[in-house]
Amino acid sequence: MSSRASTPPPVTAFLAEATHTSTWAHMIKYPTTTHNLSSNMRLPNPEAGHRGRPGAEENVPNRFELFLLGDGEKKVTEETDTRIPSTSVFTFNKEDHTLGNMLRARLLQSPQVLFSGYKVPHPLFSSFILRVQTDGTVTPRQALIQACKDLVTDLGLLSREFTKEWELLYDPVIALKKINIISRTIKVPLRRFYEPAADNMPGPSNTLLIEGSFEELADELSHYLDEVKRKQGDTNTAIQTEITPLLEQNQKDEVLKKLVTGSAALNSAPEKEFIAAYNLLIHLVRQSPNTNIYLPRICQNLSNPITSSPANGPGLALSVLTTIFNILPQDNDVRYHVFLAILRVIRSSSSFELLRPQLKNIDTWIAQWETDEEDQRKLYLTIAEVAEEASEEEQSYLYLLRALRTIPVEEASSPEARSLSIRALKSALSYPIHFDFQDLTSLDSIQALRKSDPVLFELLDIFNAQVLDDYNDFKDEHDSFISTQSLSDDVLTRKMRLLTLASLAASTQSRSLPYQHISRALQIPSEDTEIWVIDTIRAGLVEGKLSQLNQTFLVHRSTYRVFGEKQWTEVQGRLDTWRASLEGVLGVVRAEREKVQREKERELREVEGKVNGAGMGRGGRREVDVGALVD
């Protein structure tokens, strides 16, 4: 290679070539502000030959432009789609397929989201467009915000679990170093509460193997607890000193009482030592015949905040609690208290997704634990509260209803039953997609509200069987009652309109509803009729087809809200109508059949006459197959 070839061309020569070469000139990206070109221009690599054509380097955007917003540029903008109801288009700047695909997938997991899709307008620009359509119970913006929160929770959980598993698998010595049991081993299968299982929580029973005698391990744990408490400022702690004479006298239960009492200090232990320390404590407790005495206290400690790791604390606590849950026999009723502690941790961390796969096992566990109705009610209410905290309204209502079913008939009018009944009633009214109130009205505790809270029960009866006019009359009669009960009139009015249309469709004999009848019954402008019919179809209350030409709604299927004497009368009327129609059809068929029979007989007689006449004319009689002639 000559010296001339190894010398970079001057900047002026490079600019001249780039300007005069049409193939490259239009691709040069010039700076938007005034700069010294000689100091900002990238010169082509002379070693690259023609592959580094002048101008190619300048066409590559600066890396910071892929993630830094420009002046006045917004991260997200929303544009409402007026053509489709409950639809918005969001534009994300400085993001790409990574976030777009994650948001799309997460949105589609929501039952309120009907459609979610994204596209990247151009591969050279770091932005994407996300379209979201909901069922109207939540806005697209609310659905997107909730999806973002769920993604943050999931990614945080992934980060914590990955870090924790990595340290447990590849760095156990560091985790146990300060507990002075390096020479021993702790073997705990890495199973978690949220893993799938057939009957038990995550699968086969746990194995907890720790080498060393009870006395040695208790002494080491007490020494560690004293160190942790001294770091917290407790200079008077002397757990190790207190348990030494007890160990000499082989009073294991007394030793465990002091260790378990002092174990509250473990919540401030370093994150890497937290699980190992608790595993050691669990191992010691399991050597006592009175295990059930100590485990509830340990579960209570784990339910409290982990001060040494606010971010990863819930994950650490769940890891220890699920270990306790799984090492206990399936029929051990202490599992009930451990599970309540797990629920408290999940509630504090808003991690309902960890609980969802285990809900199918609740009935099996309750049967194994042989819990009474009061404990069942406490468990159901705790699950309902966890679901409510996570905005899982449907799950919260279902378990609240299950809690109500555990109330005996003789206690249906008790203050607790009344409080739970009012809570369930308000939840059913406020939940936008709950339309069947028969599950409530069939409960004795709800029927007891007829005497204790007659106005509230009247409101329930309106939503159970009546229409929008009745609801408006109720509001006129009981002014400000809706607001004093912390209910939303907008939500109730919308639900009442949908239910009114369902009742209207069910009571129509002709199965054809004119638009004007619908708009009058729903008290809406005529131009909004089709939107409300579509919303009612989406809610699953009716099925049918809109006819814009005839301005009618043809009902294919409708739902009876209640089925009483009135509904039986309507069914009887429809059956009578169908019977009359079928009898008419049967009469027509019978008449046609008789007509055909008469025609055949007439044709047969004509054929016989012709045959007989022909035989007489020839002076003889011939046998003729009349049936063949007729055929």
Tab-separated table of C-alpha atoms in Angstrom, residues 67-382:
chain	number	residue	atom	x	y	z
A	67	PHE	CA	-33.536	7.131	23.575
A	68	LEU	CA	-33.255	10.858	24.397
A	69	LEU	CA	-36.315	13.005	23.763
A	70	GLY	CA	-35.835	16.168	21.771
A	71	ASP	CA	-36.817	19.647	22.913
A	72	GLY	CA	-40.587	19.772	23.399
A	73	GLU	CA	-41.014	16.136	22.403
A	74	LYS	CA	-43.394	14.060	24.552
A	75	LYS	CA	-42.810	10.449	25.476
A	76	VAL	CA	-46.413	9.401	24.823
A	77	THR	CA	-49.266	11.127	23.013
A	78	GLU	CA	-52.872	9.965	22.795
A	79	GLU	CA	-55.326	10.482	19.959
A	80	THR	CA	-58.942	9.352	20.290
A	81	ASP	CA	-60.329	7.359	17.384
A	82	THR	CA	-63.784	8.825	16.727
A	83	ARG	CA	-64.736	6.068	14.267
A	84	ILE	CA	-64.649	3.239	16.813
A	85	PRO	CA	-66.024	3.590	20.364
A	86	SER	CA	-63.636	3.336	23.331
A	87	THR	CA	-60.573	3.368	21.077
A	88	SER	CA	-57.393	5.435	21.292
A	89	VAL	CA	-54.143	5.526	19.349
A	90	PHE	CA	-50.984	6.097	21.415
A	91	THR	CA	-47.679	7.191	19.898
A	92	PHE	CA	-44.551	6.244	21.871
A	93	ASN	CA	-41.424	8.209	21.035
A	94	LYS	CA	-37.897	6.848	21.527
A	95	GLU	CA	-39.169	3.283	21.944
A	96	ASP	CA	-39.197	0.257	19.659
A	97	HIS	CA	-40.534	-3.291	19.285
A	98	THR	CA	-39.350	-4.275	22.758
A	99	LEU	CA	-41.828	-2.109	24.635
A	100	GLY	CA	-44.473	-2.274	21.914
A	101	ASN	CA	-44.742	-6.045	21.956
A	102	MET	CA	-44.695	-6.208	25.766
A	103	LEU	CA	-47.526	-3.677	26.063
A	104	ARG	CA	-49.565	-5.367	23.353
A	105	ALA	CA	-49.283	-8.776	25.002
A	106	ARG	CA	-50.042	-7.420	28.468
A	107	LEU	CA	-53.074	-5.451	27.284
A	108	LEU	CA	-54.558	-8.533	25.634
A	109	GLN	CA	-54.503	-10.294	29.016
A	110	SER	CA	-57.030	-7.780	30.365
A	111	PRO	CA	-60.685	-8.842	30.002
A	112	GLN	CA	-61.657	-5.198	29.439
A	113	VAL	CA	-59.440	-4.893	26.313
A	114	LEU	CA	-61.061	-5.960	23.045
A	115	PHE	CA	-58.163	-5.128	20.723
A	116	SER	CA	-54.517	-4.230	21.106
A	117	GLY	CA	-51.967	-3.927	18.328
A	118	TYR	CA	-48.905	-1.889	17.455
A	119	LYS	CA	-46.760	-1.021	14.460
A	120	VAL	CA	-43.445	0.700	13.847
A	121	PRO	CA	-44.011	3.288	11.087
A	122	HIS	CA	-40.394	3.293	9.899
A	123	PRO	CA	-37.411	1.150	10.931
A	124	LEU	CA	-35.064	4.157	11.057
A	125	PHE	CA	-37.193	6.067	13.558
A	126	SER	CA	-37.444	4.895	17.148
A	127	SER	CA	-41.181	5.191	17.682
A	128	PHE	CA	-44.236	2.956	17.476
A	129	ILE	CA	-48.004	3.391	17.357
A	130	LEU	CA	-50.240	1.411	19.727
A	131	ARG	CA	-53.986	1.070	19.136
A	132	VAL	CA	-56.172	0.039	22.094
A	133	GLN	CA	-59.917	-0.661	22.170
A	134	THR	CA	-61.770	-1.468	25.417
A	135	ASP	CA	-65.287	-2.629	26.221
A	136	GLY	CA	-66.210	0.760	27.687
A	137	THR	CA	-65.874	-0.175	31.355
A	138	VAL	CA	-62.430	1.449	31.392
A	139	THR	CA	-60.865	3.965	29.057
A	140	PRO	CA	-57.946	2.975	26.814
A	141	ARG	CA	-55.730	5.296	28.848
A	142	GLN	CA	-56.666	3.519	32.096
A	143	ALA	CA	-56.087	0.126	30.505
A	144	LEU	CA	-52.657	1.226	29.263
A	145	ILE	CA	-51.645	2.650	32.647
A	146	GLN	CA	-52.660	-0.577	34.386
A	147	ALA	CA	-50.731	-2.627	31.812
A	148	CYS	CA	-47.623	-0.510	32.457
A	149	LYS	CA	-47.984	-1.032	36.227
A	150	ASP	CA	-48.355	-4.784	35.735
A	151	LEU	CA	-45.262	-4.868	33.522
A	152	VAL	CA	-43.237	-2.974	36.114
A	153	THR	CA	-44.348	-5.491	38.753
A	154	ASP	CA	-43.527	-8.474	36.540
A	155	LEU	CA	-40.110	-7.149	35.558
A	156	GLY	CA	-39.290	-6.300	39.156
A	157	LEU	CA	-40.263	-9.815	40.183
A	158	LEU	CA	-38.168	-11.294	37.377
A	159	SER	CA	-35.158	-9.243	38.448
A	160	ARG	CA	-35.509	-10.200	42.110
A	161	GLU	CA	-36.058	-13.892	41.450
A	162	PHE	CA	-33.208	-14.115	38.957
A	163	THR	CA	-30.805	-12.407	41.352
A	164	LYS	CA	-31.944	-14.568	44.238
A	165	GLU	CA	-31.679	-17.851	42.327
A	166	TRP	CA	-28.279	-16.887	40.952
A	167	GLU	CA	-26.913	-16.186	44.414
A	168	LEU	CA	-28.414	-19.343	45.900
A	169	LEU	CA	-27.065	-21.520	43.098
A	170	TYR	CA	-23.633	-20.009	42.562
A	171	ASP	CA	-22.762	-18.050	45.700
A	172	PRO	CA	-23.989	-20.013	48.755
A	173	VAL	CA	-20.799	-19.369	50.726
A	174	ILE	CA	-21.329	-15.604	50.703
A	175	ALA	CA	-24.924	-16.071	51.794
A	176	LEU	CA	-23.883	-18.173	54.809
A	177	LYS	CA	-20.551	-16.614	55.685
A	178	LYS	CA	-21.714	-14.381	58.524
A	179	ILE	CA	-23.735	-17.168	60.131
A	180	ASN	CA	-20.492	-19.096	60.708
A	181	ILE	CA	-21.721	-22.332	59.149
A	182	ILE	CA	-19.436	-22.420	56.138
A	183	SER	CA	-18.420	-25.943	57.050
A	184	ARG	CA	-22.066	-27.064	56.948
A	185	THR	CA	-24.492	-27.280	54.075
A	186	ILE	CA	-28.049	-26.068	53.653
A	187	LYS	CA	-29.913	-27.781	50.854
A	188	VAL	CA	-33.278	-26.267	49.903
A	189	PRO	CA	-34.852	-27.149	46.538
A	190	LEU	CA	-35.501	-23.908	44.705
A	191	ARG	CA	-39.279	-23.997	44.361
A	192	ARG	CA	-41.557	-21.046	44.534
A	193	PHE	CA	-45.154	-20.338	45.467
A	194	TYR	CA	-46.149	-19.336	41.969
A	195	GLU	CA	-44.908	-22.476	40.171
A	196	PRO	CA	-47.660	-24.796	38.822
A	197	ALA	CA	-48.610	-27.831	40.848
A	198	ALA	CA	-51.161	-30.605	40.699
A	199	ASP	CA	-52.354	-30.564	44.308
A	200	ASN	CA	-49.645	-29.289	46.629
A	201	MET	CA	-48.462	-25.721	46.309
A	202	PRO	CA	-45.464	-26.195	44.064
A	203	GLY	CA	-44.917	-29.941	43.679
A	204	PRO	CA	-43.003	-32.602	45.604
A	205	SER	CA	-42.322	-32.049	49.300
A	206	ASN	CA	-39.423	-29.828	50.307
A	207	THR	CA	-36.158	-31.217	51.620
A	208	LEU	CA	-34.330	-29.165	54.225
A	209	LEU	CA	-30.956	-30.689	55.095
A	210	ILE	CA	-28.556	-28.952	57.467
A	211	GLU	CA	-25.512	-30.649	58.922
A	212	GLY	CA	-24.733	-30.151	62.583
A	213	SER	CA	-26.265	-30.884	65.963
A	214	PHE	CA	-29.089	-28.901	67.474
A	215	GLU	CA	-26.781	-27.398	70.104
A	216	GLU	CA	-24.161	-26.235	67.580
A	217	LEU	CA	-26.670	-24.697	65.195
A	218	ALA	CA	-28.656	-23.019	67.959
A	219	ASP	CA	-25.482	-21.482	69.368
A	220	GLU	CA	-24.441	-20.181	65.949
A	221	LEU	CA	-27.893	-18.738	65.210
A	222	SER	CA	-28.080	-17.041	68.598
A	223	HIS	CA	-24.668	-15.488	67.991
A	224	TYR	CA	-25.852	-14.212	64.622
A	225	LEU	CA	-29.057	-12.784	66.123
A	226	ASP	CA	-27.022	-10.924	68.749
A	227	GLU	CA	-24.837	-9.434	66.006
A	228	VAL	CA	-27.854	-8.273	64.003
A	229	LYS	CA	-29.550	-6.741	67.034
A	230	ARG	CA	-26.372	-4.928	68.081
A	231	LYS	CA	-26.189	-3.376	64.626
A	232	GLN	CA	-29.717	-2.134	65.224
A	233	GLY	CA	-28.557	-0.398	68.402
A	234	ASP	CA	-29.623	-3.007	70.966
A	235	THR	CA	-26.470	-3.298	73.076
A	236	ASN	CA	-28.184	-5.282	75.830
A	237	THR	CA	-28.984	-8.332	73.710
A	238	ALA	CA	-27.595	-11.582	75.066
A	239	ILE	CA	-29.500	-14.407	73.398
A	240	GLN	CA	-26.419	-16.572	73.119
A	241	THR	CA	-25.688	-16.154	76.829
A	242	GLU	CA	-29.285	-16.923	77.775
A	243	ILE	CA	-29.573	-20.149	75.797
A	244	THR	CA	-26.187	-21.627	76.843
A	245	PRO	CA	-27.417	-23.047	80.196
A	246	LEU	CA	-30.661	-24.155	78.555
A	247	LEU	CA	-28.722	-26.130	75.962
A	248	GLU	CA	-26.718	-27.782	78.719
A	249	GLN	CA	-29.989	-28.826	80.389
A	250	ASN	CA	-31.402	-30.039	77.020
A	251	GLN	CA	-34.387	-27.680	77.261
A	252	LYS	CA	-34.909	-27.365	73.528
A	253	ASP	CA	-38.351	-25.775	73.726
A	254	GLU	CA	-37.068	-22.980	75.948
A	255	VAL	CA	-34.158	-22.443	73.560
A	256	LEU	CA	-36.546	-22.244	70.607
A	257	LYS	CA	-38.785	-19.756	72.418
A	258	LYS	CA	-35.872	-17.354	72.793
A	259	LEU	CA	-34.644	-17.896	69.243
A	260	VAL	CA	-38.108	-17.433	67.728
A	261	THR	CA	-38.743	-14.363	69.894
A	262	GLY	CA	-35.468	-12.844	68.762
A	263	SER	CA	-36.018	-13.831	65.121
A	264	ALA	CA	-37.895	-10.585	64.492
A	265	ALA	CA	-34.430	-9.054	64.131
A	266	LEU	CA	-33.874	-11.127	60.979
A	267	ASN	CA	-36.117	-8.732	59.073
A	268	SER	CA	-33.199	-6.299	59.175
A	269	ALA	CA	-30.577	-8.891	58.228
A	270	PRO	CA	-28.668	-8.362	54.975
A	271	GLU	CA	-30.560	-9.553	51.916
A	272	LYS	CA	-28.006	-12.231	51.002
A	273	GLU	CA	-28.190	-13.751	54.491
A	274	PHE	CA	-31.968	-13.494	54.986
A	275	ILE	CA	-33.136	-16.795	53.451
A	276	ALA	CA	-30.218	-18.830	54.848
A	277	ALA	CA	-30.839	-17.519	58.381
A	278	TYR	CA	-34.553	-18.281	58.250
A	279	ASN	CA	-33.912	-21.738	56.788
A	280	LEU	CA	-31.658	-22.474	59.742
A	281	LEU	CA	-34.337	-21.289	62.174
A	282	ILE	CA	-36.978	-23.460	60.424
A	283	HIS	CA	-34.668	-26.456	60.641
A	284	LEU	CA	-34.264	-25.967	64.394
A	285	VAL	CA	-38.010	-25.535	64.937
A	286	ARG	CA	-38.780	-28.743	63.042
A	287	GLN	CA	-36.750	-30.723	65.573
A	288	SER	CA	-39.272	-29.871	68.266
A	289	PRO	CA	-42.464	-31.927	68.744
A	290	ASN	CA	-44.280	-28.614	69.287
A	291	THR	CA	-43.614	-27.162	65.852
A	292	ASN	CA	-47.067	-25.643	65.609
A	293	ILE	CA	-46.315	-23.347	68.542
A	294	TYR	CA	-43.420	-21.540	66.857
A	295	LEU	CA	-44.339	-21.389	63.171
A	296	PRO	CA	-47.221	-18.868	63.545
A	297	ARG	CA	-44.819	-16.421	65.236
A	298	ILE	CA	-42.280	-16.872	62.429
A	299	CYS	CA	-45.040	-16.279	59.853
A	300	GLN	CA	-46.060	-13.122	61.687
A	301	ASN	CA	-42.469	-11.836	61.511
A	302	LEU	CA	-42.325	-12.582	57.784
A	303	SER	CA	-45.580	-10.687	57.259
A	304	ASN	CA	-43.930	-7.538	58.598
A	305	PRO	CA	-41.820	-5.316	56.296
A	306	ILE	CA	-38.284	-6.493	55.511
A	307	THR	CA	-36.430	-3.306	56.439
A	308	SER	CA	-33.084	-4.421	55.027
A	309	SER	CA	-34.541	-4.782	51.515
A	310	PRO	CA	-37.721	-2.773	50.865
A	311	ALA	CA	-37.627	-3.572	47.145
A	312	ASN	CA	-36.907	-7.312	47.344
A	313	GLY	CA	-38.408	-7.908	50.786
A	314	PRO	CA	-41.745	-9.371	49.640
A	315	GLY	CA	-39.965	-11.845	47.368
A	316	LEU	CA	-37.651	-12.928	50.182
A	317	ALA	CA	-40.551	-13.333	52.607
A	318	LEU	CA	-42.555	-15.356	50.084
A	319	SER	CA	-39.577	-17.629	49.489
A	320	VAL	CA	-39.344	-18.497	53.204
A	321	LEU	CA	-43.122	-18.756	53.693
A	322	THR	CA	-43.553	-21.148	50.789
A	323	THR	CA	-40.728	-23.269	52.177
A	324	ILE	CA	-42.625	-23.483	55.477
A	325	PHE	CA	-45.870	-24.252	53.654
A	326	ASN	CA	-44.354	-27.103	51.679
A	327	ILE	CA	-42.422	-28.834	54.452
A	328	LEU	CA	-45.624	-29.206	56.485
A	329	PRO	CA	-47.900	-32.225	55.944
A	330	GLN	CA	-50.862	-31.510	53.678
A	331	ASP	CA	-53.392	-32.019	56.467
A	332	ASN	CA	-51.550	-29.850	58.994
A	333	ASP	CA	-53.837	-26.960	59.935
A	334	VAL	CA	-50.808	-24.690	60.522
A	335	ARG	CA	-50.713	-24.420	56.743
A	336	TYR	CA	-53.838	-22.269	57.094
A	337	HIS	CA	-51.931	-19.647	59.111
A	338	VAL	CA	-48.929	-19.833	56.771
A	339	PHE	CA	-51.219	-19.227	53.814
A	340	LEU	CA	-52.765	-16.206	55.546
A	341	ALA	CA	-49.255	-14.819	56.009
A	342	ILE	CA	-48.553	-15.424	52.309
A	343	LEU	CA	-51.721	-13.485	51.462
A	344	ARG	CA	-50.641	-10.566	53.640
A	345	VAL	CA	-47.270	-10.394	51.875
A	346	ILE	CA	-48.899	-10.594	48.443
A	347	ARG	CA	-51.295	-7.823	49.407
A	348	SER	CA	-48.493	-5.545	50.605
A	349	SER	CA	-46.564	-6.080	47.356
A	350	SER	CA	-49.590	-5.993	44.989
A	351	SER	CA	-48.499	-9.323	43.504
A	352	PHE	CA	-51.883	-10.914	42.857
A	353	GLU	CA	-50.534	-12.731	39.787
A	354	LEU	CA	-48.524	-14.953	42.143
A	355	LEU	CA	-51.737	-15.993	43.885
A	356	ARG	CA	-53.941	-16.539	40.841
A	357	PRO	CA	-52.585	-20.025	39.860
A	358	GLN	CA	-53.171	-21.278	43.418
A	359	LEU	CA	-56.820	-20.233	43.728
A	360	LYS	CA	-57.916	-23.515	42.162
A	361	ASN	CA	-56.448	-25.347	45.175
A	362	ILE	CA	-58.354	-23.389	47.845
A	363	ASP	CA	-61.252	-25.851	48.179
A	364	THR	CA	-58.888	-28.825	48.394
A	365	TRP	CA	-56.792	-27.158	51.076
A	366	ILE	CA	-59.829	-26.166	53.125
A	367	ALA	CA	-61.029	-29.771	53.060
A	368	GLN	CA	-57.584	-31.033	54.121
A	369	TRP	CA	-57.300	-28.511	56.956
A	370	GLU	CA	-60.882	-29.184	58.121
A	371	THR	CA	-61.411	-25.505	58.871
A	372	ASP	CA	-64.664	-24.318	60.382
A	373	GLU	CA	-66.980	-21.752	58.805
A	374	GLU	CA	-65.465	-18.835	60.691
A	375	ASP	CA	-61.921	-19.612	59.511
A	376	GLN	CA	-63.193	-20.170	55.977
A	377	ARG	CA	-64.879	-16.773	56.074
A	378	LYS	CA	-61.651	-15.147	57.277
A	379	LEU	CA	-59.695	-16.793	54.456
A	380	TYR	CA	-62.216	-15.785	51.778
A	381	LEU	CA	-62.299	-12.197	53.044
A	382	THR	CA	-58.506	-12.001	53.004
